[in-house]
XYZ file of C-alpha atoms in Angstrom:
532
model
C 10.246 18.645 13.908
C 7.988 21.485 12.938
C 5.584 20.725 10.106
C 2.173 21.583 8.826
C -0.312 19.288 7.152
C -2.765 19.781 4.414
C -5.596 17.329 3.835
C -6.918 16.641 0.341
C -9.251 14.014 -1.019
C -8.015 10.748 -2.510
C -10.063 11.526 -5.627
C -8.216 14.804 -6.241
C -4.817 13.090 -6.410
C -5.630 11.043 -9.559
C -3.611 8.148 -8.255
C -6.292 5.835 -6.843
C -8.480 3.250 -8.565
C -12.176 3.536 -9.014
C -12.912 0.620 -6.679
C -10.930 2.195 -3.861
C -12.579 5.612 -4.346
C -16.034 4.047 -4.474
C -15.264 1.975 -1.329
C -14.232 4.936 0.789
C -17.189 6.978 -0.466
C -19.596 4.208 0.522
C -20.842 3.382 -2.982
C -23.912 1.119 -2.638
C -22.644 -1.241 -5.338
C -19.851 -2.424 -3.045
C -21.772 -2.734 0.234
C -22.671 -6.464 -0.345
C -18.956 -7.249 -0.455
C -17.886 -6.133 3.023
C -19.233 -6.471 6.557
C -18.701 -3.256 8.493
C -18.669 0.470 7.790
C -15.452 2.410 8.292
C -16.608 4.220 11.447
C -16.645 3.796 15.183
C -20.030 2.152 14.779
C -18.433 -0.272 12.363
C -15.652 -0.925 14.900
C -18.307 -1.616 17.551
C -20.069 -4.078 15.276
C -16.784 -5.833 14.532
C -16.093 -6.147 18.245
C -19.411 -7.809 18.850
C -18.812 -10.281 16.032
C -15.300 -11.007 17.297
C -16.522 -11.698 20.818
C -18.573 -14.596 19.423
C -15.431 -16.212 17.924
C -13.185 -18.451 20.054
C -9.779 -16.875 19.272
C -7.065 -18.979 20.926
C -5.451 -16.208 22.838
C -3.338 -18.585 24.914
C -1.448 -19.929 21.854
C -1.200 -16.428 20.417
C 0.363 -14.974 23.553
C 2.736 -17.943 24.079
C 3.951 -17.587 20.434
C 4.537 -13.825 20.840
C 6.356 -14.366 24.126
C 8.728 -16.811 22.357
C 9.227 -14.543 19.378
C 10.085 -11.657 21.769
C 12.192 -13.850 24.123
C 15.471 -12.176 23.151
C 13.982 -8.684 22.801
C 13.644 -6.160 25.634
C 10.010 -4.940 25.539
C 9.103 -1.355 26.084
C 6.498 -0.637 28.770
C 3.835 -0.220 26.082
C 4.701 -3.469 24.360
C 4.724 -5.412 27.671
C 1.341 -3.999 28.503
C -0.119 -4.815 25.091
C 1.259 -8.323 25.220
C -0.243 -8.836 28.630
C -3.626 -7.418 27.608
C -3.924 -9.790 24.632
C -4.931 -12.487 27.062
C -8.021 -10.486 28.056
C -11.343 -10.968 26.264
C -11.852 -7.241 25.913
C -8.573 -6.697 24.058
C -8.550 -6.577 20.245
C -5.996 -5.976 17.564
C -5.697 -3.434 14.792
C -3.600 -5.093 12.151
C -1.701 -4.291 9.014
C 0.212 -6.899 6.952
C 3.182 -6.626 4.704
C 5.988 -8.763 3.311
C 9.528 -8.435 4.682
C 10.815 -6.127 1.914
C 14.473 -5.487 2.505
C 14.966 -2.390 4.720
C 11.135 -2.054 4.757
C 10.849 -1.396 1.044
C 8.588 1.581 0.156
C 7.592 4.493 2.385
C 4.038 3.276 2.724
C 5.332 0.308 4.794
C 6.040 2.884 7.520
C 2.683 4.658 7.015
C 0.710 1.405 7.393
C 2.240 0.545 10.759
C 1.824 4.057 12.168
C -1.833 3.924 10.993
C -2.397 0.873 13.228
C -1.061 2.955 16.174
C -3.256 5.921 15.502
C -6.370 3.848 14.974
C -5.738 1.798 18.151
C -5.452 5.034 20.085
C -8.645 6.396 18.554
C -10.560 3.253 19.308
C -9.416 3.365 22.917
C -10.501 6.987 23.175
C -13.978 6.243 21.769
C -14.388 2.797 23.398
C -12.501 2.995 26.707
C -13.989 -0.200 28.038
C -11.844 -2.126 25.593
C -8.145 -2.258 24.835
C -6.587 -2.168 21.356
C -3.135 -3.376 20.263
C -1.417 -2.291 17.013
C -0.002 -5.343 15.203
C 2.223 -5.782 12.206
C 1.658 -9.205 10.607
C 4.778 -10.145 8.595
C 4.015 -11.863 5.338
C 7.289 -13.660 5.432
C 6.243 -16.623 3.276
C 6.025 -14.535 0.111
C 8.536 -15.874 -2.414
C 8.569 -12.889 -4.804
C 12.185 -11.752 -4.398
C 11.951 -9.400 -7.418
C 9.367 -7.419 -5.530
C 10.855 -7.730 -2.043
C 14.548 -7.549 -2.804
C 14.954 -3.920 -3.940
C 14.744 -0.407 -2.622
C 14.929 3.062 -4.100
C 17.216 5.506 -2.297
C 16.843 9.086 -3.614
C 15.578 7.730 -6.892
C 18.349 5.136 -7.352
C 17.385 1.490 -7.380
C 19.382 -0.988 -5.257
C 18.685 -4.658 -6.037
C 19.697 -7.660 -3.865
C 21.320 -10.214 -6.136
C 21.132 -13.636 -4.518
C 20.642 -17.196 -5.695
C 18.531 -18.136 -2.716
C 14.999 -19.418 -3.459
C 11.744 -20.041 -1.545
C 10.046 -17.869 1.035
C 11.919 -14.559 1.370
C 11.469 -14.509 5.120
C 13.439 -17.785 5.395
C 16.309 -16.489 3.263
C 19.418 -15.369 5.085
C 21.467 -12.199 4.873
C 24.473 -12.862 2.568
C 27.498 -10.847 1.571
C 25.628 -9.424 -1.416
C 23.067 -7.881 0.913
C 25.790 -6.624 3.307
C 27.504 -4.935 0.371
C 24.163 -3.406 -0.723
C 23.985 -1.715 2.687
C 27.510 -0.300 2.129
C 26.376 1.104 -1.226
C 23.366 2.778 0.399
C 25.581 4.115 3.150
C 27.545 6.066 0.533
C 24.410 7.993 -0.306
C 23.152 8.772 3.208
C 26.194 9.158 5.463
C 26.326 12.846 4.480
C 23.112 13.466 6.410
C 22.943 14.322 10.195
C 21.456 10.902 11.128
C 22.912 8.917 8.242
C 25.469 7.045 10.374
C 22.796 6.333 12.997
C 20.347 4.651 10.619
C 23.037 2.758 8.745
C 24.306 1.382 12.114
C 20.752 0.236 12.917
C 20.396 -1.428 9.460
C 23.780 -3.180 9.834
C 22.891 -4.377 13.330
C 19.605 -5.860 11.997
C 20.911 -7.322 8.712
C 23.963 -9.279 9.875
C 25.261 -12.035 7.697
C 23.500 -15.375 8.460
C 20.452 -13.792 9.997
C 17.107 -14.648 8.334
C 15.237 -11.918 6.547
C 12.203 -12.285 8.760
C 14.367 -11.882 11.904
C 16.196 -8.920 10.374
C 12.880 -7.270 9.502
C 11.504 -8.103 12.959
C 14.433 -6.340 14.595
C 14.326 -3.277 12.349
C 10.548 -2.775 12.646
C 10.757 -3.245 16.406
C 13.533 -0.626 16.621
C 11.451 1.877 14.682
C 8.077 1.305 16.424
C 8.712 -0.203 19.843
C 7.975 3.053 21.656
C 4.552 3.111 20.036
C 3.709 -0.288 21.494
C 3.551 -2.094 18.101
C 3.676 -5.899 18.326
C 5.091 -7.936 15.428
C 3.847 -11.392 14.643
C 5.732 -13.933 12.562
C 2.993 -16.250 11.307
C 5.448 -18.753 9.742
C 5.090 -20.767 12.951
C 4.046 -24.364 13.612
C 1.910 -23.541 16.659
C -0.042 -20.864 14.816
C -0.475 -23.011 11.749
C -1.814 -25.847 13.876
C -4.759 -23.600 14.649
C -5.339 -23.254 10.919
C -5.481 -27.036 10.252
C -9.292 -27.256 9.975
C -9.371 -24.554 7.274
C -6.428 -26.095 5.354
C -8.011 -29.534 5.556
C -11.243 -28.179 4.193
C -9.355 -26.558 1.366
C -7.505 -29.798 0.568
C -10.599 -31.963 0.592
C -13.282 -29.566 -0.753
C -11.330 -26.768 -2.535
C -13.979 -24.500 -1.017
C -12.227 -21.143 -1.389
C -12.122 -21.169 -5.189
C -15.860 -21.788 -5.363
C -16.647 -19.019 -2.969
C -14.462 -16.480 -4.793
C -16.012 -17.508 -8.116
C -19.492 -16.743 -6.752
C -18.314 -13.346 -5.558
C -16.517 -12.516 -8.796
C -19.637 -13.430 -10.783
C -21.605 -10.956 -8.703
C -18.983 -8.242 -8.734
C -19.992 -5.094 -10.581
C -18.622 -4.995 -14.117
C -17.094 -1.498 -13.491
C -14.410 -3.011 -11.283
C -11.346 -5.078 -12.216
C -11.125 -8.412 -10.433
C -7.986 -8.418 -8.304
C -7.486 -12.042 -7.248
C -9.185 -15.042 -8.879
C -7.086 -17.520 -6.974
C -6.668 -21.145 -8.067
C -8.699 -24.338 -7.676
C -6.491 -25.113 -4.605
C -5.182 -22.029 -2.820
C -2.282 -23.530 -0.917
C 1.470 -23.820 -1.289
C 3.881 -26.462 0.078
C 6.638 -24.725 2.013
C 10.233 -25.831 2.671
C 13.339 -23.870 3.553
C 14.198 -23.403 -0.111
C 10.897 -23.514 -1.958
C 7.271 -22.435 -1.877
C 5.401 -24.208 -4.653
C 1.714 -24.631 -5.515
C -0.151 -27.786 -4.524
C -2.153 -29.154 -7.389
C -4.613 -32.034 -7.616
C -3.936 -34.274 -10.619
C -5.406 -37.796 -11.041
C -6.393 -37.889 -7.376
C -2.817 -37.121 -6.392
C -1.718 -33.960 -4.548
C 1.356 -32.906 -6.485
C 3.733 -30.106 -5.486
C 4.501 -28.061 -8.572
C 8.064 -28.110 -9.926
C 9.061 -30.945 -7.581
C 8.770 -34.707 -7.457
C 6.729 -34.496 -4.199
C 3.381 -36.155 -4.370
C 0.728 -37.317 -1.843
C -2.441 -39.308 -1.804
C -5.352 -37.713 -0.093
C -4.764 -39.727 3.064
C -1.027 -38.907 3.009
C -1.462 -35.201 2.570
C -3.928 -34.988 5.498
C -1.431 -36.853 7.623
C 1.301 -34.503 6.487
C -0.879 -31.529 7.429
C -1.474 -32.783 10.986
C 2.175 -33.784 11.465
C 3.784 -30.738 9.811
C 1.243 -27.843 9.578
C 4.123 -25.433 9.102
C 4.703 -26.918 5.632
C 1.399 -25.541 4.333
C 1.305 -21.921 3.223
C -1.879 -19.991 2.306
C -1.915 -17.928 -0.911
C -3.529 -14.539 -1.366
C -7.037 -15.946 -1.022
C -6.558 -17.812 2.264
C -3.814 -15.764 3.930
C -6.284 -13.119 5.230
C -8.343 -15.903 6.785
C -5.300 -17.269 8.592
C -4.492 -13.796 9.870
C -7.947 -13.196 11.206
C -8.130 -16.699 12.698
C -5.043 -16.327 14.877
C -5.621 -12.702 15.948
C -8.532 -11.160 17.855
C -8.636 -8.608 15.089
C -11.360 -6.023 14.479
C -9.796 -3.769 11.761
C -7.401 -4.417 8.894
C -5.401 -1.580 7.369
C -4.345 -2.116 3.796
C -3.399 -0.399 0.601
C -5.674 0.027 -2.397
C -4.753 -3.302 -3.964
C -5.263 -5.089 -0.609
C -8.688 -3.541 -0.068
C -9.708 -4.481 -3.576
C -8.946 -8.216 -3.169
C -10.304 -8.350 0.342
C -13.632 -7.286 -1.122
C -13.606 -10.607 -2.971
C -13.176 -12.683 0.191
C -16.186 -12.115 2.348
C -17.787 -15.463 1.341
C -14.528 -17.282 2.018
C -14.570 -15.959 5.591
C -18.256 -16.934 5.968
C -17.537 -20.493 4.702
C -15.202 -21.122 7.647
C -16.980 -18.961 10.204
C -14.111 -16.500 10.775
C -15.075 -12.855 11.484
C -14.534 -10.338 8.717
C -12.887 -7.102 9.949
C -13.438 -3.475 9.229
C -11.402 -2.652 6.098
C -9.504 0.620 6.389
C -7.551 2.210 3.530
C -4.045 2.921 4.744
C -2.905 6.467 5.219
C -1.028 8.154 2.341
C 1.444 11.013 2.608
C 3.422 13.322 0.367
C 6.386 14.636 2.349
C 7.681 18.019 1.115
C 11.049 19.180 2.464
C 11.879 22.797 3.209
C 13.942 23.281 0.028
C 11.225 21.810 -2.123
C 8.567 23.929 -0.433
C 10.693 27.056 -1.071
C 10.908 26.231 -4.733
C 7.131 25.614 -4.888
C 6.506 28.960 -3.288
C 8.846 30.607 -5.767
C 6.876 29.123 -8.629
C 3.667 30.317 -6.977
C 2.033 26.904 -6.797
C 0.364 25.158 -3.883
C 1.246 21.614 -2.763
C -2.106 20.369 -4.065
C -1.205 21.781 -7.513
C 1.624 19.248 -7.758
C -0.904 16.456 -8.515
C -1.517 18.049 -11.913
C 0.704 17.012 -14.814
C 3.893 18.859 -15.503
C 2.449 20.093 -18.809
C -0.677 21.423 -17.100
C 1.404 23.289 -14.501
C 3.728 24.830 -17.115
C 0.753 26.000 -19.193
C -0.754 27.578 -16.105
C 2.567 29.255 -15.151
C 3.194 30.689 -18.617
C -0.321 32.042 -18.965
C -0.145 33.557 -15.452
C 3.368 35.097 -15.768
C 3.435 36.101 -19.424
C 2.477 39.742 -20.219
C 1.324 38.686 -23.676
C -2.022 37.416 -24.913
C -1.780 33.655 -25.233
C -5.455 32.727 -25.401
C -7.381 33.064 -28.667
C -10.708 32.304 -27.016
C -12.259 35.662 -27.939
C -11.009 35.368 -31.530
C -12.537 31.931 -31.815
C -15.856 33.217 -30.529
C -15.712 36.071 -33.105
C -14.854 33.464 -35.773
C -17.936 31.406 -34.807
C -20.201 34.444 -35.128
C -18.645 35.228 -38.519
C -19.185 31.752 -39.852
C -22.749 31.593 -38.497
C -23.556 34.734 -40.549
C -21.689 33.361 -43.529
C -23.673 30.080 -43.331
C -26.962 31.997 -43.429
C -25.698 34.119 -46.400
C -24.585 31.057 -48.316
C -27.720 29.063 -47.518
C -29.913 31.834 -48.914
C -28.184 31.340 -52.249
C -27.985 27.489 -52.196
C -28.850 25.380 -49.175
C -26.186 22.818 -50.065
C -23.547 25.459 -49.391
C -24.432 25.504 -45.704
C -22.582 22.198 -45.064
C -19.612 23.389 -47.017
C -19.451 26.603 -44.958
C -19.681 24.521 -41.744
C -16.715 22.424 -42.888
C -14.725 25.607 -43.537
C -15.581 26.735 -39.989
C -14.305 23.485 -38.512
C -11.079 23.738 -40.427
C -10.605 27.386 -39.421
C -11.189 26.628 -35.733
C -8.651 23.721 -35.864
C -6.069 26.042 -37.317
C -6.683 28.711 -34.769
C -6.406 26.078 -31.937
C -3.132 24.885 -33.429
C -1.870 28.419 -33.650
C -2.794 28.977 -29.950
C -0.710 25.904 -28.980
C 2.259 27.152 -31.051
C 2.004 30.588 -29.385
C 2.061 28.931 -25.919
C 4.938 26.668 -26.900
C 6.965 29.636 -28.200
C 6.320 31.624 -25.039
C 7.336 28.643 -22.836
C 10.881 28.980 -24.165
C 11.136 32.256 -22.149
C 10.430 30.264 -18.995
C 13.099 27.533 -19.335
C 14.418 28.167 -15.816
C 11.006 27.710 -14.222
C 10.415 24.638 -16.413
C 13.600 23.055 -15.110
C 12.686 23.861 -11.525
C 9.182 22.417 -12.000
C 10.607 19.306 -13.599
C 12.975 18.841 -10.661
C 10.089 19.120 -8.201
C 7.941 16.638 -10.061
C 10.821 14.205 -10.487
C 11.706 14.236 -6.763
C 8.206 14.281 -5.306
C 6.622 12.010 -7.929
C 9.422 9.651 -8.980
C 8.617 7.658 -12.145
C 5.388 9.706 -12.327
C 4.134 7.798 -9.321
C 3.390 8.678 -5.679
C 6.533 9.228 -3.533
C 5.341 6.605 -1.053
C 5.128 3.941 -3.726
C 8.794 4.287 -4.783
C 11.106 5.813 -2.160
C 12.420 4.135 0.998
C 12.395 5.706 4.449
C 16.211 5.660 4.954
C 17.047 9.084 3.374
C 14.244 10.778 5.233
C 15.289 9.257 8.537
C 18.937 10.072 7.797
C 18.056 13.711 7.531
C 15.676 13.921 10.566
C 16.249 10.961 12.835
C 13.385 9.780 15.051
C 11.631 13.061 14.421
C 10.686 11.723 10.966
C 8.677 8.898 12.483
C 7.251 11.269 15.079
C 6.149 13.740 12.393
C 4.339 11.004 10.475
C 2.701 9.690 13.657
C 1.464 13.183 14.608
C -0.046 13.688 11.166
C -1.518 10.155 10.806
C -5.283 9.835 10.576
C -7.527 7.122 11.996
C -10.734 6.640 10.072
C -10.875 9.760 7.970
C -9.760 8.313 4.578
C -7.947 11.470 3.360
C -4.607 12.139 1.678
C -2.116 14.060 3.780
C 0.509 16.466 2.497
C 3.137 17.138 5.158
C 5.280 20.248 4.717
C 8.417 20.947 6.780
C 8.554 24.373 8.325
């Protein structure tokens, strides 16, 4: 698919937080809170640190082999899986929950970013190998967040009575019917039937959500060599026992985060305070906090309770029943993978900046933190309308009101600015103040007040003139509103709302290929992709 890309700064979009913008610009205030620079030199340093850590590659590879036992690997995947056993092979990882049908567009962008960065690292550091990995956060229990998608602006919500970790939930008839509803919107497109068939093949009734997500993500990215890891696994969690035991007996993570938060610059909002004990107890139907009350380890909202000795025994016998929360999940990820770079969104980067001391407390290497790629995808029809309105793609990041004001002032043949008149008025009142002050000095303040009132009235008149002239441009205003509504749904970035299905339905595999070709590695820039 022919396309062209325009690169703009994250700052110019107006959609990213101060902490993210300061991080990618290398603000000195944040440097104490991360380990490595976002550069090839930072990657090199992360590799050296990782080499010192005894990652259990044997268990990792065995688990992946079992998870892929019923899947035919592509040549790239087979090679990547084989290379993970080697000490000079490292992972580039992104993590995300199993949102139904992948959730928002940025889910796709994150995974393709791991591919592009792995390729860039191999190019710059050919003595090493790099594997792109998607770590599925399948233990997340927030169904409200994970159980909906937006298709062409319309929200589709999965209504189910299932509870617990979303990854352990199963596809039911409600979810199957949801697919049929979505099909009604996308079957009109050239590849609509193709992508719906894929979705239906992955999300069959009775299949768990993590397995459905595994199959869908693999279908989309297998040719790029992406490996998917399902960390809700007893063998992997057994490797995590020392960290969990330390958390149960010493509640170390809360103290480490508290120290970091206390030292955090006041200009930034704290993202994740965590709890005194940052662990959940996990069953097939629930994921509840573990709390320490009266020397008993109680599982919130249940009758389950342990003594200290009992819960340590439970951990060693059933490590899969213990689930890390937002504070310890990153540590688990980095413990089981030979990882050197983590790709995350703005919110993820912000809370990872609070975790460096948690990593240090358990001796797990802290990776390079890379802000995920962001895209605005502009279709041909939308680009044609943009050209007709004589705006650039970058202009779209301004508000609709700003754009309309610019358009009216540019297109109108009438004078809509009273800047010169206001300057003349200021000269007049300056002279008047001097004249009045010569008679009585107290009149100077009165004259200044009259000037202020006059300027306010002239400014109000200017706004009314512009508003009146806008009525002549109602057609352009409707066109501009349509563009902003489609490309910035709910006044947000397209990638934070829309799902990939309609885009794929129109373009097929070329959509993924287009994104891959325009993905960046370490540049930290926003990409506008325009179809030709």
